[in-house]
Amino acid sequence: MSSMTRFNKLLGSTENILVFPLIFSPFAWILGLNLFFYHAVALYVFVRVYSQKEPKHIPLLLVFLCLYSLVYLLSILLVVPDENFSRILASLYNWSYWVMGCMVVYSVVNSKGIIDFLAIYNGVYKIIVGLSVIALILFLGSNIFGELRVPSILGALLPLGGLPPLISDSFSLNLLGRDWFAGDSVPRMSLLAPYPTAFAITIIGLLYISLTKRVSWLLVLCSGFMIYMSLSRMVMVFYLLTLLFIVFFMFEASVRRVIFVLGLVLFLLVLPYATSYLLLVWDEFNSVRQASSDMRIFLYQHSIATAFEERAFWGMGVKSRGELLIPLGSHSTLVGAFYKTGFIGSIFFFSFYLLSIVYSLFSVMYARRDVAYIGALVLIFLVFSMFEDMDAPQLVSYMFFLCVGFLCRSVKFRLSQ
């Protein structure tokens, strides 16, 4: 089947329209469409699925996600009189990600067809290899390029002055910068995403989606190179775990469960004797970018304390900068959920979070190989959300909710058998 035929097939069903943004993502990034492209696709497919006359399935996980979105919106509206327009606008854009997530999960769960994974694999293969070539060129020419930031096509045409950084950055290609890593100033890249850590987790997401079809060691190596050039320590660990997952998923589900139980027992037996060594490794891990680690710890503590003291019930609604250059409640989706929506929103958010873990573990242990990879990816996204915002990088957020919806659909299908 030709590439054009497969492309037409990819757009021929609701399920494949949902995954089309993954393949179109480089063009959306270059054109400057990231700000609204993924939301627009989610809305279009939601309307398409909602208008169908078949009975709809609403999983409990989706109920919690929708309730969290409603509380989040209410928390923002409660502070509108006290906040400046720029912060309100940025917060509403953050909120829009959760609405997009509700639409994506609903659409995937209630779609009837089969996703063309081969077409997705071919597209993702070209994206990862192409980006790795660009990354290599940027690395070799980093001393010449210096810090390289250029506007997207739409960004060059629009007046962007006065917009919140979250929005204005969506119209820029932040290709290359420099940062401290292991005591030295080194190049740091960001492709397809507004900042380096989002770039790294995007590559992890695309890699896992390619693994649902087949294992390509060329993609694994290219992904590893780009993740290293992002200097994201957390995603480097995810990459090493991915290598273990590739071996793990070579076994059938029944064998996987035995390996998991044996591994867990061995870990618990060894843990008391390895604690001091693990703490030493943790200290070394933090010291690679010590300033970043210290900033995060201070930000988390200050965010939680501020929310407790001022608006513990409904939350702060808006991520205020206060005296800091970095907004309170940022750099952790979990901390941000409490900071923005207080105890009320946190009940729904953590219910959604825990159910996502359950669905992921169920898929990793019991599902066929392609679904198991999606389950592993959702687990990685959930750990990532502990230390980063899921409602800031557009493609990452879209992939996360797409995979959560896919797991809900797969678990629903298996339980109906």
Short mmCIF file of N, CA and C in Angstrom, two decimals, residues 156-327:
data_model
loop_
_atom_site.label_atom_id
_atom_site.label_comp_id
_atom_site.label_asym_id
_atom_site.label_seq_id
_atom_site.Cartn_x
_atom_site.Cartn_y
_atom_site.Cartn_z
N ALA A 156 5.83 34.87 13.05
CA ALA A 156 6.45 35.98 12.33
C ALA A 156 5.41 36.94 11.78
N LEU A 157 4.16 36.48 11.68
CA LEU A 157 3.11 37.31 11.09
C LEU A 157 2.23 38.02 12.12
N LEU A 158 2.22 37.51 13.36
CA LEU A 158 1.30 38.04 14.36
C LEU A 158 2.02 38.93 15.37
N PRO A 159 1.35 39.96 15.87
CA PRO A 159 1.90 40.76 16.98
C PRO A 159 1.68 40.01 18.30
N LEU A 160 2.75 39.64 18.97
CA LEU A 160 2.64 38.79 20.16
C LEU A 160 3.00 39.53 21.44
N GLY A 161 3.22 40.82 21.38
CA GLY A 161 3.58 41.58 22.56
C GLY A 161 2.48 41.57 23.61
N GLY A 162 2.86 41.39 24.87
CA GLY A 162 1.91 41.44 25.96
C GLY A 162 1.24 40.12 26.29
N LEU A 163 1.46 39.08 25.47
CA LEU A 163 0.86 37.79 25.75
C LEU A 163 1.66 37.04 26.82
N PRO A 164 1.00 36.20 27.63
CA PRO A 164 1.73 35.40 28.62
C PRO A 164 2.77 34.52 27.94
N PRO A 165 3.91 34.26 28.61
CA PRO A 165 4.96 33.43 28.00
C PRO A 165 4.45 32.07 27.53
N LEU A 166 3.52 31.48 28.29
CA LEU A 166 2.98 30.18 27.92
C LEU A 166 2.38 30.20 26.52
N ILE A 167 1.74 31.32 26.17
CA ILE A 167 1.08 31.45 24.88
C ILE A 167 2.06 31.93 23.81
N SER A 168 2.85 32.95 24.12
CA SER A 168 3.78 33.48 23.12
C SER A 168 4.84 32.46 22.73
N ASP A 169 5.26 31.61 23.68
CA ASP A 169 6.27 30.59 23.37
C ASP A 169 5.76 29.57 22.37
N SER A 170 4.44 29.44 22.24
CA SER A 170 3.87 28.49 21.30
C SER A 170 4.10 28.92 19.85
N PHE A 171 4.47 30.18 19.65
CA PHE A 171 4.71 30.69 18.31
C PHE A 171 6.19 30.81 17.99
N SER A 172 7.04 30.26 18.88
CA SER A 172 8.49 30.34 18.68
C SER A 172 9.09 28.94 18.60
N LEU A 173 10.17 28.82 17.85
CA LEU A 173 10.94 27.58 17.77
C LEU A 173 12.20 27.77 18.60
N ASN A 174 12.18 27.26 19.83
CA ASN A 174 13.32 27.40 20.74
C ASN A 174 14.29 26.24 20.49
N LEU A 175 15.10 26.39 19.47
CA LEU A 175 15.89 25.26 18.98
C LEU A 175 17.07 24.91 19.86
N LEU A 176 17.80 25.91 20.29
CA LEU A 176 19.09 25.65 20.92
C LEU A 176 19.40 26.70 21.97
N GLY A 177 19.85 26.24 23.12
CA GLY A 177 20.31 27.13 24.17
C GLY A 177 21.50 26.49 24.87
N ARG A 178 21.87 27.02 26.01
CA ARG A 178 22.95 26.44 26.79
C ARG A 178 22.50 26.38 28.24
N ASP A 179 23.00 25.35 28.95
CA ASP A 179 22.66 25.20 30.35
C ASP A 179 23.81 24.50 31.06
N TRP A 180 23.80 24.59 32.40
CA TRP A 180 24.84 23.93 33.18
C TRP A 180 24.47 22.48 33.40
N PHE A 181 25.42 21.61 33.13
CA PHE A 181 25.22 20.18 33.29
C PHE A 181 26.54 19.56 33.71
N ALA A 182 26.55 18.95 34.90
CA ALA A 182 27.77 18.31 35.43
C ALA A 182 28.93 19.31 35.51
N GLY A 183 28.62 20.54 35.90
CA GLY A 183 29.65 21.55 36.12
C GLY A 183 30.15 22.26 34.89
N ASP A 184 29.48 22.11 33.76
CA ASP A 184 29.95 22.74 32.54
C ASP A 184 28.77 23.30 31.77
N SER A 185 29.01 24.32 30.96
CA SER A 185 27.98 24.90 30.10
C SER A 185 27.95 24.12 28.79
N VAL A 186 26.81 23.50 28.50
CA VAL A 186 26.70 22.63 27.33
C VAL A 186 25.45 22.98 26.53
N PRO A 187 25.41 22.59 25.25
CA PRO A 187 24.22 22.86 24.43
C PRO A 187 23.01 22.10 24.97
N ARG A 188 21.86 22.74 24.86
CA ARG A 188 20.59 22.11 25.28
C ARG A 188 19.53 22.39 24.22
N MET A 189 18.87 21.34 23.74
CA MET A 189 17.98 21.48 22.58
C MET A 189 16.52 21.34 22.96
N SER A 190 15.69 21.90 22.09
CA SER A 190 14.25 21.77 22.23
C SER A 190 13.62 21.78 20.84
N LEU A 191 13.13 20.64 20.41
CA LEU A 191 12.46 20.51 19.12
C LEU A 191 11.04 19.99 19.35
N LEU A 192 10.10 20.45 18.57
CA LEU A 192 8.69 20.05 18.66
C LEU A 192 8.00 20.53 19.92
N ALA A 193 8.69 21.19 20.81
CA ALA A 193 8.13 21.55 22.11
C ALA A 193 8.67 22.90 22.55
N PRO A 194 7.98 23.56 23.49
CA PRO A 194 8.41 24.91 23.90
C PRO A 194 9.65 24.94 24.79
N TYR A 195 9.99 23.81 25.43
CA TYR A 195 11.18 23.79 26.29
C TYR A 195 11.79 22.39 26.29
N PRO A 196 13.06 22.24 26.72
CA PRO A 196 13.80 21.00 26.52
C PRO A 196 13.19 19.76 27.16
N THR A 197 12.71 19.88 28.41
CA THR A 197 12.15 18.70 29.07
C THR A 197 10.91 18.20 28.33
N ALA A 198 10.10 19.13 27.83
CA ALA A 198 8.93 18.74 27.04
C ALA A 198 9.37 18.06 25.73
N PHE A 199 10.45 18.53 25.14
CA PHE A 199 11.01 17.90 23.94
C PHE A 199 11.39 16.46 24.24
N ALA A 200 12.07 16.24 25.37
CA ALA A 200 12.54 14.90 25.72
C ALA A 200 11.38 13.93 25.94
N ILE A 201 10.35 14.36 26.68
CA ILE A 201 9.23 13.46 26.95
C ILE A 201 8.39 13.26 25.68
N THR A 202 8.40 14.24 24.78
CA THR A 202 7.73 14.06 23.48
C THR A 202 8.39 12.92 22.71
N ILE A 203 9.72 12.90 22.70
CA ILE A 203 10.45 11.84 22.00
C ILE A 203 10.16 10.48 22.64
N ILE A 204 10.10 10.44 23.96
CA ILE A 204 9.75 9.18 24.64
C ILE A 204 8.37 8.72 24.20
N GLY A 205 7.42 9.66 24.16
CA GLY A 205 6.06 9.30 23.76
C GLY A 205 6.00 8.76 22.35
N LEU A 206 6.67 9.43 21.42
CA LEU A 206 6.68 8.96 20.03
C LEU A 206 7.37 7.61 19.90
N LEU A 207 8.44 7.42 20.67
CA LEU A 207 9.14 6.14 20.63
C LEU A 207 8.23 5.00 21.08
N TYR A 208 7.52 5.20 22.18
CA TYR A 208 6.63 4.15 22.68
C TYR A 208 5.51 3.84 21.69
N ILE A 209 4.99 4.88 21.05
CA ILE A 209 3.93 4.66 20.07
C ILE A 209 4.46 3.86 18.89
N SER A 210 5.72 4.09 18.51
CA SER A 210 6.32 3.27 17.44
C SER A 210 6.52 1.83 17.89
N LEU A 211 6.80 1.64 19.19
CA LEU A 211 7.04 0.30 19.71
C LEU A 211 5.77 -0.55 19.71
N THR A 212 4.61 0.08 19.65
CA THR A 212 3.37 -0.70 19.59
C THR A 212 3.31 -1.54 18.32
N LYS A 213 4.06 -1.13 17.30
CA LYS A 213 4.07 -1.88 16.03
C LYS A 213 5.27 -2.80 15.93
N ARG A 214 6.45 -2.26 16.17
CA ARG A 214 7.66 -3.09 16.12
C ARG A 214 8.80 -2.34 16.81
N VAL A 215 9.85 -3.08 17.16
CA VAL A 215 11.04 -2.49 17.78
C VAL A 215 12.05 -2.17 16.69
N SER A 216 12.39 -0.88 16.58
CA SER A 216 13.44 -0.45 15.67
C SER A 216 14.59 0.11 16.51
N TRP A 217 15.73 -0.56 16.46
CA TRP A 217 16.86 -0.10 17.28
C TRP A 217 17.43 1.21 16.76
N LEU A 218 17.20 1.51 15.48
CA LEU A 218 17.61 2.82 14.97
C LEU A 218 16.81 3.92 15.67
N LEU A 219 15.49 3.72 15.82
CA LEU A 219 14.68 4.72 16.53
C LEU A 219 15.08 4.81 18.00
N VAL A 220 15.39 3.67 18.60
CA VAL A 220 15.81 3.67 20.01
C VAL A 220 17.09 4.49 20.18
N LEU A 221 18.07 4.29 19.29
CA LEU A 221 19.34 5.02 19.37
C LEU A 221 19.15 6.51 19.08
N CYS A 222 18.38 6.83 18.04
CA CYS A 222 18.12 8.24 17.71
C CYS A 222 17.41 8.94 18.86
N SER A 223 16.46 8.25 19.46
CA SER A 223 15.73 8.83 20.59
C SER A 223 16.67 9.09 21.77
N GLY A 224 17.55 8.13 22.05
CA GLY A 224 18.50 8.29 23.14
C GLY A 224 19.39 9.49 22.95
N PHE A 225 19.86 9.72 21.72
CA PHE A 225 20.71 10.87 21.44
C PHE A 225 19.98 12.18 21.69
N MET A 226 18.74 12.27 21.22
CA MET A 226 17.98 13.51 21.40
C MET A 226 17.62 13.76 22.86
N ILE A 227 17.30 12.69 23.58
CA ILE A 227 16.98 12.84 25.01
C ILE A 227 18.20 13.32 25.77
N TYR A 228 19.37 12.80 25.42
CA TYR A 228 20.59 13.28 26.08
C TYR A 228 20.82 14.76 25.77
N MET A 229 20.57 15.18 24.55
CA MET A 229 20.80 16.58 24.18
C MET A 229 19.77 17.52 24.81
N SER A 230 18.70 16.97 25.35
CA SER A 230 17.73 17.82 26.08
C SER A 230 18.21 18.11 27.50
N LEU A 231 19.16 17.32 27.99
CA LEU A 231 19.72 17.43 29.35
C LEU A 231 18.66 17.22 30.42
N SER A 232 17.58 16.54 30.09
CA SER A 232 16.53 16.24 31.07
C SER A 232 16.90 14.96 31.82
N ARG A 233 17.31 15.11 33.07
CA ARG A 233 17.75 13.95 33.85
C ARG A 233 16.63 12.93 34.03
N MET A 234 15.45 13.43 34.34
CA MET A 234 14.32 12.54 34.57
C MET A 234 14.01 11.69 33.34
N VAL A 235 14.00 12.32 32.16
CA VAL A 235 13.65 11.59 30.95
C VAL A 235 14.79 10.64 30.55
N MET A 236 16.03 10.97 30.93
CA MET A 236 17.12 10.02 30.72
C MET A 236 16.86 8.72 31.48
N VAL A 237 16.36 8.85 32.70
CA VAL A 237 16.00 7.67 33.49
C VAL A 237 14.87 6.90 32.80
N PHE A 238 13.87 7.65 32.30
CA PHE A 238 12.77 7.00 31.56
C PHE A 238 13.30 6.22 30.36
N TYR A 239 14.31 6.77 29.72
CA TYR A 239 14.88 6.11 28.55
C TYR A 239 15.53 4.78 28.94
N LEU A 240 16.25 4.78 30.06
CA LEU A 240 16.86 3.53 30.53
C LEU A 240 15.78 2.51 30.90
N LEU A 241 14.69 2.99 31.51
CA LEU A 241 13.58 2.10 31.82
C LEU A 241 12.95 1.53 30.55
N THR A 242 12.93 2.35 29.50
CA THR A 242 12.38 1.90 28.22
C THR A 242 13.14 0.70 27.69
N LEU A 243 14.46 0.72 27.83
CA LEU A 243 15.27 -0.42 27.38
C LEU A 243 14.87 -1.69 28.14
N LEU A 244 14.58 -1.53 29.44
CA LEU A 244 14.12 -2.68 30.22
C LEU A 244 12.73 -3.12 29.78
N PHE A 245 11.86 -2.15 29.50
CA PHE A 245 10.51 -2.48 29.04
C PHE A 245 10.54 -3.26 27.72
N ILE A 246 11.45 -2.88 26.84
CA ILE A 246 11.54 -3.58 25.55
C ILE A 246 11.83 -5.06 25.77
N VAL A 247 12.74 -5.36 26.69
CA VAL A 247 13.03 -6.76 27.02
C VAL A 247 11.84 -7.40 27.73
N PHE A 248 11.25 -6.67 28.67
CA PHE A 248 10.13 -7.17 29.46
C PHE A 248 8.95 -7.57 28.58
N PHE A 249 8.66 -6.73 27.57
CA PHE A 249 7.49 -6.98 26.73
C PHE A 249 7.76 -8.00 25.61
N MET A 250 8.96 -8.56 25.59
CA MET A 250 9.20 -9.68 24.69
C MET A 250 8.50 -10.94 25.18
N PHE A 251 8.13 -10.95 26.47
CA PHE A 251 7.47 -12.10 27.06
C PHE A 251 5.95 -11.95 26.98
N GLU A 252 5.27 -13.07 27.04
CA GLU A 252 3.81 -13.05 27.07
C GLU A 252 3.33 -12.51 28.42
N ALA A 253 2.05 -12.14 28.47
CA ALA A 253 1.50 -11.49 29.66
C ALA A 253 1.64 -12.36 30.91
N SER A 254 1.42 -13.67 30.78
CA SER A 254 1.51 -14.56 31.94
C SER A 254 2.93 -14.58 32.50
N VAL A 255 3.94 -14.57 31.62
CA VAL A 255 5.33 -14.56 32.06
C VAL A 255 5.68 -13.20 32.67
N ARG A 256 5.13 -12.14 32.08
CA ARG A 256 5.37 -10.79 32.61
C ARG A 256 4.93 -10.69 34.06
N ARG A 257 3.78 -11.27 34.38
CA ARG A 257 3.27 -11.18 35.75
C ARG A 257 4.20 -11.90 36.71
N VAL A 258 4.73 -13.04 36.31
CA VAL A 258 5.67 -13.78 37.16
C VAL A 258 6.95 -12.96 37.37
N ILE A 259 7.47 -12.40 36.29
CA ILE A 259 8.69 -11.59 36.38
C ILE A 259 8.46 -10.38 37.29
N PHE A 260 7.29 -9.75 37.16
CA PHE A 260 6.98 -8.58 37.98
C PHE A 260 6.94 -8.94 39.47
N VAL A 261 6.27 -10.04 39.81
CA VAL A 261 6.17 -10.45 41.21
C VAL A 261 7.55 -10.79 41.76
N LEU A 262 8.33 -11.57 41.00
CA LEU A 262 9.67 -11.93 41.45
C LEU A 262 10.56 -10.70 41.61
N GLY A 263 10.46 -9.78 40.64
CA GLY A 263 11.24 -8.55 40.72
C GLY A 263 10.86 -7.70 41.92
N LEU A 264 9.56 -7.63 42.21
CA LEU A 264 9.10 -6.85 43.36
C LEU A 264 9.60 -7.46 44.67
N VAL A 265 9.52 -8.78 44.78
CA VAL A 265 10.01 -9.46 45.99
C VAL A 265 11.51 -9.24 46.16
N LEU A 266 12.26 -9.37 45.07
CA LEU A 266 13.70 -9.17 45.13
C LEU A 266 14.03 -7.73 45.53
N PHE A 267 13.28 -6.78 44.98
CA PHE A 267 13.51 -5.37 45.31
C PHE A 267 13.29 -5.12 46.79
N LEU A 268 12.21 -5.66 47.35
CA LEU A 268 11.91 -5.45 48.77
C LEU A 268 12.95 -6.11 49.66
N LEU A 269 13.52 -7.25 49.21
CA LEU A 269 14.55 -7.93 50.00
C LEU A 269 15.87 -7.16 49.99
N VAL A 270 16.18 -6.57 48.84
CA VAL A 270 17.47 -5.89 48.69
C VAL A 270 17.42 -4.46 49.23
N LEU A 271 16.22 -3.84 49.24
CA LEU A 271 16.10 -2.43 49.57
C LEU A 271 16.76 -2.03 50.90
N PRO A 272 16.56 -2.78 52.00
CA PRO A 272 17.20 -2.36 53.26
C PRO A 272 18.72 -2.27 53.18
N TYR A 273 19.33 -3.11 52.35
CA TYR A 273 20.79 -3.14 52.25
C TYR A 273 21.32 -2.13 51.23
N ALA A 274 20.42 -1.67 50.35
CA ALA A 274 20.87 -0.78 49.26
C ALA A 274 20.46 0.67 49.49
N THR A 275 19.80 0.96 50.61
CA THR A 275 19.28 2.31 50.83
C THR A 275 20.37 3.37 50.80
N SER A 276 21.48 3.11 51.51
CA SER A 276 22.56 4.11 51.57
C SER A 276 23.15 4.35 50.18
N TYR A 277 23.27 3.29 49.39
CA TYR A 277 23.80 3.43 48.03
C TYR A 277 22.83 4.22 47.15
N LEU A 278 21.55 3.94 47.29
CA LEU A 278 20.53 4.65 46.49
C LEU A 278 20.50 6.13 46.85
N LEU A 279 20.67 6.45 48.12
CA LEU A 279 20.71 7.86 48.53
C LEU A 279 21.93 8.56 47.94
N LEU A 280 23.05 7.84 47.88
CA LEU A 280 24.26 8.40 47.27
C LEU A 280 24.03 8.68 45.78
N VAL A 281 23.40 7.73 45.09
CA VAL A 281 23.08 7.90 43.67
C VAL A 281 22.14 9.08 43.49
N TRP A 282 21.15 9.22 44.38
CA TRP A 282 20.20 10.33 44.31
C TRP A 282 20.92 11.67 44.47
N ASP A 283 21.85 11.74 45.41
CA ASP A 283 22.61 12.99 45.61
C ASP A 283 23.43 13.33 44.36
N GLU A 284 24.05 12.32 43.77
CA GLU A 284 24.82 12.56 42.55
C GLU A 284 23.91 13.00 41.41
N PHE A 285 22.75 12.39 41.34
CA PHE A 285 21.77 12.72 40.30
C PHE A 285 21.34 14.18 40.42
N ASN A 286 21.09 14.63 41.64
CA ASN A 286 20.69 16.02 41.85
C ASN A 286 21.82 17.00 41.60
N SER A 287 23.05 16.59 41.93
CA SER A 287 24.18 17.51 41.82
C SER A 287 24.54 17.83 40.37
N VAL A 288 24.06 17.01 39.42
CA VAL A 288 24.34 17.28 38.01
C VAL A 288 23.78 18.63 37.60
N ARG A 289 22.57 18.95 38.10
CA ARG A 289 21.98 20.28 37.89
C ARG A 289 21.39 20.72 39.23
N GLN A 290 22.28 21.03 40.17
CA GLN A 290 21.90 21.29 41.55
C GLN A 290 20.97 22.48 41.69
N ALA A 291 21.22 23.54 40.92
CA ALA A 291 20.38 24.73 41.03
C ALA A 291 18.93 24.43 40.66
N SER A 292 18.74 23.60 39.63
CA SER A 292 17.40 23.22 39.21
C SER A 292 16.71 22.42 40.30
N SER A 293 17.42 21.48 40.93
CA SER A 293 16.83 20.67 41.99
C SER A 293 16.44 21.52 43.19
N ASP A 294 17.33 22.43 43.58
CA ASP A 294 17.03 23.30 44.72
C ASP A 294 15.83 24.20 44.44
N MET A 295 15.75 24.72 43.22
CA MET A 295 14.64 25.58 42.85
C MET A 295 13.32 24.83 42.94
N ARG A 296 13.30 23.60 42.45
CA ARG A 296 12.07 22.83 42.47
C ARG A 296 11.58 22.58 43.90
N ILE A 297 12.49 22.17 44.76
CA ILE A 297 12.12 21.88 46.15
C ILE A 297 11.54 23.13 46.81
N PHE A 298 12.20 24.28 46.63
CA PHE A 298 11.70 25.54 47.20
C PHE A 298 10.34 25.89 46.61
N LEU A 299 10.19 25.71 45.31
CA LEU A 299 8.93 26.07 44.64
C LEU A 299 7.78 25.20 45.15
N TYR A 300 8.01 23.90 45.30
CA TYR A 300 6.96 23.01 45.79
C TYR A 300 6.55 23.39 47.21
N GLN A 301 7.54 23.62 48.07
CA GLN A 301 7.24 23.97 49.46
C GLN A 301 6.47 25.29 49.54
N HIS A 302 6.92 26.26 48.79
CA HIS A 302 6.29 27.58 48.83
C HIS A 302 4.87 27.53 48.25
N SER A 303 4.67 26.75 47.21
CA SER A 303 3.35 26.63 46.58
C SER A 303 2.35 25.99 47.53
N ILE A 304 2.74 24.89 48.16
CA ILE A 304 1.83 24.19 49.08
C ILE A 304 1.51 25.06 50.28
N ALA A 305 2.54 25.71 50.83
CA ALA A 305 2.32 26.56 52.01
C ALA A 305 1.39 27.73 51.67
N THR A 306 1.58 28.34 50.51
CA THR A 306 0.74 29.48 50.11
C THR A 306 -0.71 29.06 49.95
N ALA A 307 -0.95 27.93 49.30
CA ALA A 307 -2.32 27.45 49.10
C ALA A 307 -2.98 27.11 50.44
N PHE A 308 -2.24 26.47 51.34
CA PHE A 308 -2.78 26.15 52.67
C PHE A 308 -3.18 27.42 53.42
N GLU A 309 -2.34 28.41 53.38
CA GLU A 309 -2.57 29.61 54.17
C GLU A 309 -3.67 30.50 53.61
N GLU A 310 -3.81 30.54 52.28
CA GLU A 310 -4.69 31.53 51.67
C GLU A 310 -6.02 30.97 51.16
N ARG A 311 -6.00 29.84 50.45
CA ARG A 311 -7.25 29.32 49.87
C ARG A 311 -7.19 27.79 49.78
N ALA A 312 -7.16 27.14 50.93
CA ALA A 312 -6.98 25.69 50.95
C ALA A 312 -8.19 24.95 50.39
N PHE A 313 -9.38 25.53 50.48
CA PHE A 313 -10.60 24.82 50.10
C PHE A 313 -10.76 24.77 48.58
N TRP A 314 -10.74 25.93 47.92
CA TRP A 314 -10.94 26.00 46.46
C TRP A 314 -9.65 26.22 45.69
N GLY A 315 -8.56 26.51 46.36
CA GLY A 315 -7.30 26.73 45.68
C GLY A 315 -7.14 28.16 45.19
N MET A 316 -5.96 28.45 44.67
CA MET A 316 -5.61 29.80 44.23
C MET A 316 -6.15 30.11 42.83
N GLY A 317 -6.54 29.09 42.08
CA GLY A 317 -7.09 29.30 40.74
C GLY A 317 -6.04 29.64 39.70
N VAL A 318 -5.27 30.66 39.99
CA VAL A 318 -4.28 31.20 39.04
C VAL A 318 -2.88 31.00 39.61
N LYS A 319 -1.96 30.59 38.77
CA LYS A 319 -0.57 30.41 39.20
C LYS A 319 0.13 31.77 39.25
N SER A 320 0.16 32.35 40.44
CA SER A 320 0.75 33.68 40.61
C SER A 320 2.27 33.59 40.65
N ARG A 321 2.91 34.61 40.10
CA ARG A 321 4.37 34.66 40.14
C ARG A 321 4.88 35.23 41.46
N GLY A 322 4.12 36.10 42.08
CA GLY A 322 4.55 36.68 43.34
C GLY A 322 5.93 37.32 43.22
N GLU A 323 6.84 36.96 44.15
CA GLU A 323 8.19 37.49 44.12
C GLU A 323 9.13 36.63 43.28
N LEU A 324 8.61 35.52 42.78
CA LEU A 324 9.46 34.59 42.02
C LEU A 324 9.32 34.83 40.53
N LEU A 325 10.33 34.45 39.79
CA LEU A 325 10.26 34.53 38.33
C LEU A 325 9.45 33.37 37.76
N ILE A 326 9.32 32.29 38.54
CA ILE A 326 8.60 31.09 38.11
C ILE A 326 7.25 31.05 38.82
N PRO A 327 6.15 30.79 38.11
CA PRO A 327 4.83 30.78 38.75
C PRO A 327 4.73 29.73 39.85
#
